[in-house]
Amino acid sequence: MTPGFFLRRAGPCAGLPRTRHGFVRQKLLPSRAASLGRKRVLTLPVMLWVKSFHIVFVASWFAGLFYLPRIFVNLAMVPPESVAERARLLLMARKLMRFTTFLAIPALAFGVWLWMGYGIGRGPGNGWMHAKLTLVLLVLGYHHGCGVLLRRFVAGKNQRSHRWYRFFNEVPVLLLLGIVVLAVVKPF
């Protein structure tokens, strides 16, 4: 990359040459180019690594959110006399909940880094990010709700049927669909 240029996320820059990642090369004033030096050149590759890790951790987090309610379906179907099966499913659910929570933390941290550190979704014309953040808050609420339901199962106070959990299991699919469409299409 030429030292006198920097990369900027392409927005209202119609007609300017873009890189394969959607960035626009813009010429810097000589004094500004000298002050940025190598630091600016390294920004794009680091941002791509951060974005990659964000995607991997989000996918892993959602895998846990997809499977945990399936365990709830099985727990709701366990007959009361089947103590060993219930104990095994509760152990699986507790371990998965813990693991899923540990995956959510770096997913959120990398997302905040992209948002605050690189400015993705900030500024005018980025209403999609507000909608996406609202859906992320709903995912966090769903994650918390799974923890509440798990504690009810552990206490033996579940009052919901396996059919209810089958519908509950579809909520993260819809949330993920909305988040991906907003992040990729950026409709508003």
Coordinates of N, CA and C in Angstrom, one line a residue:
M1 N 0.8 -1.2 0.0 CA 0.0 0.0 0.0 C 0.9 1.2 0.0
T2 N 0.5 2.2 -0.8 CA 1.3 3.5 -0.9 C 1.2 4.3 0.4
P3 N 2.3 4.8 0.9 CA 2.2 5.5 2.2 C 1.3 6.8 2.2
G4 N 1.1 7.4 1.0 CA 0.3 8.6 1.0 C -1.2 8.3 0.8
F5 N -1.6 7.0 1.0 CA -3.0 6.7 0.9 C -3.5 6.0 2.2
F6 N -4.8 6.1 2.5 CA -5.4 5.3 3.6 C -6.7 4.7 3.1
L7 N -7.1 3.7 3.8 CA -8.4 3.0 3.4 C -9.5 3.5 4.3
R8 N -10.7 3.7 3.7 CA -11.9 4.1 4.4 C -13.0 3.3 3.9
R9 N -13.9 2.9 4.8 CA -15.1 2.1 4.5 C -15.9 2.9 3.4
A10 N -16.2 2.2 2.4 CA -16.9 2.8 1.3 C -18.4 3.1 1.7
G11 N -18.8 4.3 1.5 CA -20.1 4.7 1.8 C -20.6 5.5 0.6
P12 N -20.8 6.8 0.9 CA -21.2 7.7 -0.2 C -20.1 8.1 -1.2
C13 N -19.2 7.2 -1.5 CA -18.0 7.5 -2.4 C -18.3 6.8 -3.7
A14 N -19.3 7.1 -4.4 CA -19.7 6.5 -5.6 C -18.6 6.9 -6.7
G15 N -18.2 5.9 -7.4 CA -17.3 6.1 -8.5 C -15.8 6.0 -8.1
L16 N -15.5 6.0 -6.8 CA -14.1 5.9 -6.4 C -13.6 4.4 -6.5
P17 N -12.4 4.2 -6.8 CA -11.9 2.8 -6.8 C -11.9 2.1 -5.5
R18 N -12.4 0.9 -5.4 CA -12.5 0.2 -4.1 C -11.6 -1.0 -4.1
T19 N -11.2 -1.4 -2.9 CA -10.4 -2.7 -2.7 C -11.4 -3.8 -2.7
R20 N -10.9 -5.0 -2.7 CA -11.9 -6.2 -2.7 C -12.7 -6.3 -1.4
H21 N -12.3 -5.6 -0.4 CA -13.0 -5.6 0.9 C -14.0 -4.5 1.0
G22 N -14.2 -3.7 -0.1 CA -15.2 -2.6 0.0 C -14.6 -1.3 0.5
F23 N -13.3 -1.1 0.6 CA -12.8 0.1 1.1 C -12.4 1.0 -0.1
V24 N -12.3 2.3 0.2 CA -11.9 3.3 -0.8 C -10.6 3.8 -0.5
R25 N -9.7 3.8 -1.5 CA -8.4 4.5 -1.3 C -8.5 6.0 -1.4
Q26 N -8.1 6.7 -0.4 CA -8.2 8.2 -0.5 C -6.8 8.8 -0.2
K27 N -6.5 9.8 -0.9 CA -5.2 10.5 -0.8 C -5.2 11.3 0.5
L28 N -4.1 11.2 1.2 CA -3.9 12.0 2.5 C -3.0 13.2 2.2
L29 N -3.2 14.2 3.0 CA -2.2 15.4 2.9 C -0.9 14.8 3.3
P30 N 0.2 15.3 2.8 CA 1.6 14.8 3.1 C 1.8 14.8 4.6
S31 N 1.4 15.8 5.3 CA 1.7 15.9 6.8 C 0.9 14.8 7.5
R32 N -0.3 14.6 7.1 CA -1.1 13.5 7.8 C -0.6 12.1 7.4
A33 N -0.1 11.9 6.2 CA 0.4 10.6 5.8 C 1.6 10.3 6.6
A34 N 2.5 11.3 6.9 CA 3.7 11.0 7.6 C 3.4 10.7 9.1
S35 N 2.3 11.4 9.6 CA 2.0 11.1 11.1 C 1.4 9.7 11.2
L36 N 0.7 9.2 10.2 CA 0.0 7.9 10.3 C 1.1 6.8 10.2
G37 N 2.0 7.0 9.2 CA 3.0 6.0 9.0 C 2.5 4.6 8.8
R38 N 3.2 3.6 9.5 CA 2.9 2.2 9.4 C 1.7 1.8 10.1
K39 N 1.3 2.6 11.1 CA 0.1 2.3 11.9 C -1.1 2.1 11.1
R40 N -1.4 3.0 10.1 CA -2.6 3.0 9.3 C -2.5 1.8 8.3
V41 N -1.3 1.4 7.9 CA -1.2 0.3 6.9 C -1.6 -1.0 7.6
L42 N -1.3 -1.1 8.9 CA -1.7 -2.4 9.6 C -3.1 -2.4 10.0
T43 N -3.9 -1.4 9.9 CA -5.2 -1.3 10.4 C -6.2 -2.3 9.7
L44 N -6.1 -2.3 8.4 CA -7.0 -3.2 7.6 C -6.8 -4.7 7.9
P45 N -5.6 -5.2 7.9 CA -5.4 -6.6 8.2 C -5.9 -7.0 9.6
V46 N -5.6 -6.1 10.6 CA -6.0 -6.4 12.0 C -7.6 -6.4 12.0
M47 N -8.2 -5.4 11.4 CA -9.7 -5.4 11.4 C -10.3 -6.7 10.8
L48 N -9.6 -7.2 9.7 CA -10.1 -8.4 9.1 C -10.0 -9.6 10.1
W49 N -8.9 -9.6 10.9 CA -8.7 -10.7 11.9 C -9.8 -10.6 13.0
V50 N -10.0 -9.3 13.4 CA -11.1 -9.1 14.4 C -12.4 -9.5 13.9
K51 N -12.7 -9.2 12.7 CA -14.0 -9.6 12.1 C -14.1 -11.1 12.0
S52 N -13.0 -11.7 11.6 CA -13.1 -13.2 11.5 C -13.3 -13.9 12.8
F53 N -12.6 -13.4 13.8 CA -12.9 -14.0 15.2 C -14.3 -13.7 15.7
H54 N -14.8 -12.5 15.3 CA -16.2 -12.2 15.7 C -17.2 -13.2 15.1
I55 N -17.0 -13.4 13.8 CA -17.9 -14.4 13.1 C -17.8 -15.8 13.7
V56 N -16.6 -16.2 14.0 CA -16.4 -17.6 14.5 C -17.0 -17.7 15.9
F57 N -16.8 -16.7 16.8 CA -17.4 -16.8 18.1 C -18.9 -16.7 18.1
V58 N -19.4 -15.8 17.2 CA -20.9 -15.7 17.1 C -21.5 -17.0 16.6
A59 N -20.9 -17.6 15.6 CA -21.4 -18.9 15.1 C -21.4 -20.0 16.2
S60 N -20.3 -20.0 17.0 CA -20.2 -21.0 18.1 C -21.2 -20.7 19.2
W61 N -21.4 -19.4 19.5 CA -22.4 -19.0 20.5 C -23.8 -19.5 20.1
F62 N -24.1 -19.2 18.8 CA -25.5 -19.6 18.4 C -25.6 -21.1 18.3
A63 N -24.6 -21.8 18.0 CA -24.7 -23.3 18.0 C -25.1 -23.8 19.4
G64 N -24.5 -23.2 20.4 CA -25.0 -23.5 21.8 C -26.4 -23.1 22.0
L65 N -26.8 -22.0 21.5 CA -28.2 -21.5 21.7 C -29.2 -22.4 20.9
F66 N -28.7 -23.0 19.8 CA -29.6 -23.8 19.1 C -29.8 -25.2 19.8
Y67 N -28.7 -25.7 20.4 CA -28.8 -27.0 21.0 C -29.4 -27.1 22.4
L68 N -29.2 -26.0 23.2 CA -29.6 -26.0 24.6 C -31.1 -26.3 24.7
P69 N -32.0 -25.6 23.9 CA -33.4 -25.9 24.0 C -33.8 -27.3 23.5
R70 N -33.0 -27.9 22.7 CA -33.2 -29.3 22.3 C -33.0 -30.2 23.5
I71 N -32.1 -29.9 24.3 CA -31.9 -30.6 25.6 C -33.1 -30.4 26.5
F72 N -33.6 -29.1 26.5 CA -34.8 -28.8 27.3 C -36.0 -29.7 26.8
V73 N -36.2 -29.8 25.5 CA -37.2 -30.7 24.9 C -37.1 -32.1 25.5
N74 N -35.9 -32.6 25.5 CA -35.7 -34.0 26.0 C -36.0 -34.1 27.5
L75 N -35.5 -33.0 28.2 CA -35.8 -33.0 29.7 C -37.3 -33.0 30.0
A76 N -38.0 -32.2 29.2 CA -39.5 -32.1 29.4 C -40.2 -33.4 29.1
M77 N -39.6 -34.3 28.3 CA -40.2 -35.6 27.9 C -39.7 -36.7 28.8
V78 N -38.8 -36.5 29.7 CA -38.3 -37.6 30.6 C -39.3 -37.9 31.6
P79 N -39.7 -39.2 31.7 CA -40.6 -39.6 32.8 C -40.0 -39.4 34.2
P80 N -40.9 -39.1 35.2 CA -40.4 -38.8 36.5 C -39.5 -40.0 37.1
E81 N -39.8 -41.2 36.8 CA -39.1 -42.3 37.3 C -37.7 -42.5 36.7
S82 N -37.4 -41.9 35.6 CA -36.1 -42.0 35.0 C -35.1 -41.0 35.5
V83 N -34.6 -41.3 36.7 CA -33.7 -40.4 37.4 C -32.3 -40.2 36.7
A84 N -31.8 -41.4 36.2 CA -30.4 -41.4 35.6 C -30.5 -40.6 34.3
E85 N -31.5 -40.7 33.5 CA -31.6 -40.0 32.2 C -31.7 -38.5 32.5
R86 N -32.5 -38.1 33.5 CA -32.7 -36.7 33.8 C -31.4 -36.1 34.3
A87 N -30.7 -36.9 35.1 CA -29.4 -36.4 35.6 C -28.4 -36.2 34.5
R88 N -28.3 -37.1 33.6 CA -27.4 -37.0 32.4 C -27.8 -35.8 31.6
L89 N -29.0 -35.6 31.3 CA -29.5 -34.4 30.5 C -29.2 -33.1 31.2
L90 N -29.4 -33.1 32.5 CA -29.1 -31.9 33.3 C -27.6 -31.6 33.3
L91 N -26.8 -32.6 33.4 CA -25.3 -32.4 33.3 C -24.9 -31.8 31.9
M92 N -25.5 -32.4 30.9 CA -25.2 -31.9 29.5 C -25.7 -30.4 29.4
A93 N -26.8 -30.1 29.9 CA -27.4 -28.8 29.8 C -26.5 -27.8 30.6
R94 N -26.1 -28.1 31.8 CA -25.3 -27.2 32.6 C -23.9 -27.0 31.9
K95 N -23.3 -28.0 31.4 CA -22.0 -27.8 30.7 C -22.2 -27.0 29.4
L96 N -23.2 -27.3 28.7 CA -23.4 -26.5 27.4 C -23.7 -25.0 27.8
M97 N -24.5 -24.8 28.8 CA -24.8 -23.4 29.2 C -23.5 -22.7 29.6
R98 N -22.7 -23.3 30.3 CA -21.4 -22.7 30.8 C -20.5 -22.4 29.5
F99 N -20.4 -23.4 28.7 CA -19.6 -23.2 27.5 C -20.2 -22.1 26.5
T100 N -21.5 -22.1 26.4 CA -22.1 -21.1 25.5 C -21.9 -19.7 26.1
T101 N -21.9 -19.6 27.4 CA -21.7 -18.3 28.0 C -20.2 -17.8 27.8
F102 N -19.3 -18.8 27.9 CA -17.9 -18.4 27.6 C -17.7 -18.0 26.1
L103 N -18.5 -18.6 25.2 CA -18.4 -18.2 23.8 C -19.0 -16.8 23.5
A104 N -20.0 -16.5 24.3 CA -20.7 -15.2 24.1 C -19.8 -14.0 24.4
I105 N -19.0 -14.2 25.4 CA -18.1 -13.1 25.9 C -17.2 -12.6 24.8
P106 N -16.3 -13.5 24.1 CA -15.5 -12.9 23.1 C -16.3 -12.5 21.8
A107 N -17.4 -13.1 21.6 CA -18.3 -12.7 20.4 C -18.7 -11.3 20.6
L108 N -19.2 -10.9 21.8 CA -19.6 -9.6 22.1 C -18.4 -8.6 22.1
A109 N -17.3 -9.1 22.7 CA -16.1 -8.2 22.8 C -15.5 -7.9 21.4
F110 N -15.4 -8.9 20.5 CA -15.0 -8.6 19.1 C -16.0 -7.7 18.4
G111 N -17.3 -7.9 18.6 CA -18.3 -7.0 18.0 C -18.2 -5.6 18.5
V112 N -18.0 -5.4 19.8 CA -17.8 -4.0 20.3 C -16.5 -3.4 19.7
W113 N -15.4 -4.2 19.6 CA -14.2 -3.7 19.0 C -14.4 -3.2 17.6
L114 N -15.1 -4.0 16.8 CA -15.4 -3.6 15.4 C -16.2 -2.3 15.4
W115 N -17.2 -2.2 16.3 CA -18.1 -1.1 16.3 C -17.4 0.2 16.8
M116 N -16.8 0.1 18.0 CA -16.2 1.3 18.6 C -14.8 1.5 18.1
G117 N -14.0 0.5 17.9 CA -12.6 0.7 17.5 C -12.5 1.0 16.0
Y118 N -13.3 0.4 15.1 CA -13.1 0.6 13.7 C -14.3 1.4 13.1
G119 N -15.3 1.7 13.9 CA -16.3 2.6 13.4 C -17.3 1.9 12.5
I120 N -17.3 0.6 12.5 CA -18.3 -0.1 11.6 C -19.7 0.1 12.2
G121 N -20.6 0.7 11.3 CA -21.9 1.0 11.8 C -22.2 2.3 12.5
R122 N -21.1 3.1 12.6 CA -21.3 4.4 13.2 C -21.5 5.5 12.2
G123 N -22.1 6.5 12.6 CA -22.3 7.7 11.8 C -23.7 7.7 11.1
P124 N -23.9 8.7 10.3 CA -25.2 8.8 9.6 C -25.4 7.7 8.5
G125 N -26.6 7.2 8.3 CA -26.9 6.2 7.3 C -26.6 4.8 7.8
N126 N -26.5 4.6 9.1 CA -26.2 3.3 9.6 C -27.3 2.9 10.6
G127 N -28.5 3.1 10.2 CA -29.7 2.6 11.1 C -29.7 1.1 11.2
W128 N -29.2 0.4 10.3 CA -29.1 -1.0 10.4 C -28.4 -1.5 11.6
M129 N -27.4 -0.7 12.1 CA -26.6 -1.1 13.2 C -27.5 -1.0 14.5
H130 N -28.3 0.0 14.6 CA -29.2 0.2 15.7 C -30.2 -1.0 15.8
A131 N -30.7 -1.4 14.7 CA -31.6 -2.6 14.6 C -30.9 -3.8 15.0
K132 N -29.6 -4.0 14.5 CA -28.8 -5.2 14.8 C -28.5 -5.2 16.3
L133 N -28.1 -4.1 16.9 CA -27.8 -4.1 18.3 C -29.1 -4.4 19.2
T134 N -30.3 -4.0 18.7 CA -31.5 -4.4 19.4 C -31.7 -5.9 19.3
L135 N -31.4 -6.5 18.2 CA -31.5 -7.9 18.1 C -30.5 -8.6 18.9
V136 N -29.3 -8.1 19.0 CA -28.3 -8.7 19.9 C -28.7 -8.6 21.3
L137 N -29.3 -7.5 21.7 CA -29.9 -7.4 23.1 C -30.9 -8.5 23.3
L138 N -31.8 -8.8 22.3 CA -32.8 -9.8 22.4 C -32.1 -11.2 22.5
V139 N -31.0 -11.4 21.8 CA -30.2 -12.7 21.9 C -29.7 -12.8 23.3
L140 N -29.2 -11.7 23.9 CA -28.7 -11.8 25.3 C -29.8 -12.1 26.3
G141 N -31.0 -11.6 26.0 CA -32.1 -11.9 26.8 C -32.5 -13.3 26.7
Y142 N -32.5 -13.9 25.5 CA -32.8 -15.3 25.2 C -31.8 -16.2 26.0
H143 N -30.5 -15.8 25.9 CA -29.5 -16.5 26.6 C -29.7 -16.6 28.1
H144 N -30.1 -15.4 28.6 CA -30.4 -15.3 30.1 C -31.6 -16.2 30.4
G145 N -32.6 -16.1 29.5 CA -33.8 -16.9 29.7 C -33.5 -18.4 29.7
C146 N -32.6 -18.9 28.9 CA -32.2 -20.3 28.9 C -31.6 -20.6 30.2
G147 N -30.8 -19.7 30.8 CA -30.3 -20.0 32.1 C -31.4 -20.1 33.2
V148 N -32.4 -19.2 33.1 CA -33.5 -19.3 34.1 C -34.2 -20.6 33.9
L149 N -34.5 -21.0 32.7 CA -35.2 -22.3 32.4 C -34.4 -23.5 32.9
L150 N -33.1 -23.4 32.8 CA -32.2 -24.5 33.2 C -32.3 -24.6 34.8
R151 N -32.2 -23.4 35.4 CA -32.3 -23.5 36.9 C -33.7 -24.1 37.4
R152 N -34.7 -23.8 36.6 CA -36.1 -24.4 36.9 C -36.0 -25.9 36.8
F153 N -35.4 -26.4 35.7 CA -35.2 -27.9 35.5 C -34.4 -28.5 36.7
V154 N -33.3 -27.8 37.1 CA -32.5 -28.3 38.1 C -33.3 -28.4 39.4
A155 N -34.1 -27.4 39.7 CA -34.9 -27.4 40.9 C -36.2 -28.3 40.8
G156 N -36.4 -28.9 39.6 CA -37.6 -29.7 39.4 C -38.9 -29.0 39.4
K157 N -38.8 -27.7 38.9 CA -40.0 -26.8 38.9 C -40.4 -26.5 37.4
N158 N -40.1 -27.3 36.5 CA -40.5 -27.0 35.1 C -42.0 -27.2 35.0
Q159 N -42.6 -26.3 34.3 CA -44.1 -26.4 34.1 C -44.5 -26.3 32.7
R160 N -43.5 -26.3 31.8 CA -43.8 -26.2 30.3 C -43.7 -27.6 29.7
S161 N -44.4 -27.7 28.6 CA -44.4 -29.0 27.8 C -43.2 -29.0 26.8
H162 N -43.0 -30.2 26.3 CA -41.9 -30.3 25.3 C -42.3 -29.6 24.0
R163 N -43.6 -29.4 23.7 CA -44.0 -28.6 22.6 C -43.6 -27.2 22.7
W164 N -43.8 -26.6 23.9 CA -43.4 -25.2 24.1 C -41.9 -25.0 23.8
Y165 N -41.1 -26.0 24.3 CA -39.7 -25.9 24.1 C -39.3 -26.0 22.6
R166 N -40.1 -26.8 21.9 CA -39.8 -26.9 20.4 C -40.0 -25.5 19.7
F167 N -41.0 -24.8 20.1 CA -41.2 -23.4 19.6 C -40.2 -22.5 20.1
F168 N -39.9 -22.6 21.4 CA -38.8 -21.7 22.0 C -37.5 -21.9 21.3
N169 N -37.2 -23.1 20.8 CA -36.0 -23.5 20.1 C -35.9 -22.7 18.8
E170 N -36.9 -22.2 18.2 CA -36.9 -21.5 16.9 C -36.5 -20.0 17.0
V171 N -36.6 -19.5 18.2 CA -36.4 -18.1 18.4 C -35.0 -17.7 18.0
P172 N -33.9 -18.4 18.4 CA -32.6 -17.9 18.0 C -32.3 -18.0 16.5
V173 N -33.1 -18.9 15.8 CA -32.9 -19.0 14.3 C -33.4 -17.7 13.7
L174 N -34.6 -17.2 14.2 CA -35.1 -16.0 13.7 C -34.3 -14.8 14.0
L175 N -33.7 -14.8 15.2 CA -32.8 -13.7 15.6 C -31.6 -13.7 14.8
L176 N -31.0 -14.8 14.6 CA -29.8 -14.9 13.7 C -30.0 -14.5 12.3
L177 N -31.2 -14.9 11.8 CA -31.6 -14.5 10.4 C -31.6 -13.0 10.3
G178 N -32.3 -12.3 11.3 CA -32.4 -10.9 11.3 C -31.0 -10.2 11.4
I179 N -30.2 -10.7 12.3 CA -28.8 -10.1 12.5 C -28.0 -10.2 11.2
V180 N -28.0 -11.4 10.6 CA -27.2 -11.6 9.4 C -27.7 -10.7 8.2
V181 N -29.0 -10.7 8.0 CA -29.6 -9.8 7.0 C -29.2 -8.4 7.2
L182 N -29.3 -7.9 8.4 CA -29.0 -6.5 8.7 C -27.5 -6.2 8.5
A183 N -26.6 -7.2 8.9 CA -25.2 -7.0 8.8 C -24.7 -7.0 7.3
V184 N -25.3 -7.9 6.5 CA -24.9 -8.1 5.2 C -25.6 -7.1 4.2
V185 N -26.9 -7.0 4.3 CA -27.6 -6.2 3.3 C -27.6 -4.7 3.7
K186 N -27.6 -4.4 5.0 CA -27.6 -3.0 5.5 C -28.7 -2.2 4.8
P187 N -30.0 -2.7 5.1 CA -31.1 -2.1 4.3 C -31.5 -0.7 4.6
F188 N -31.0 -0.1 5.7 CA -31.3 1.3 6.0 C -30.2 1.9 6.9

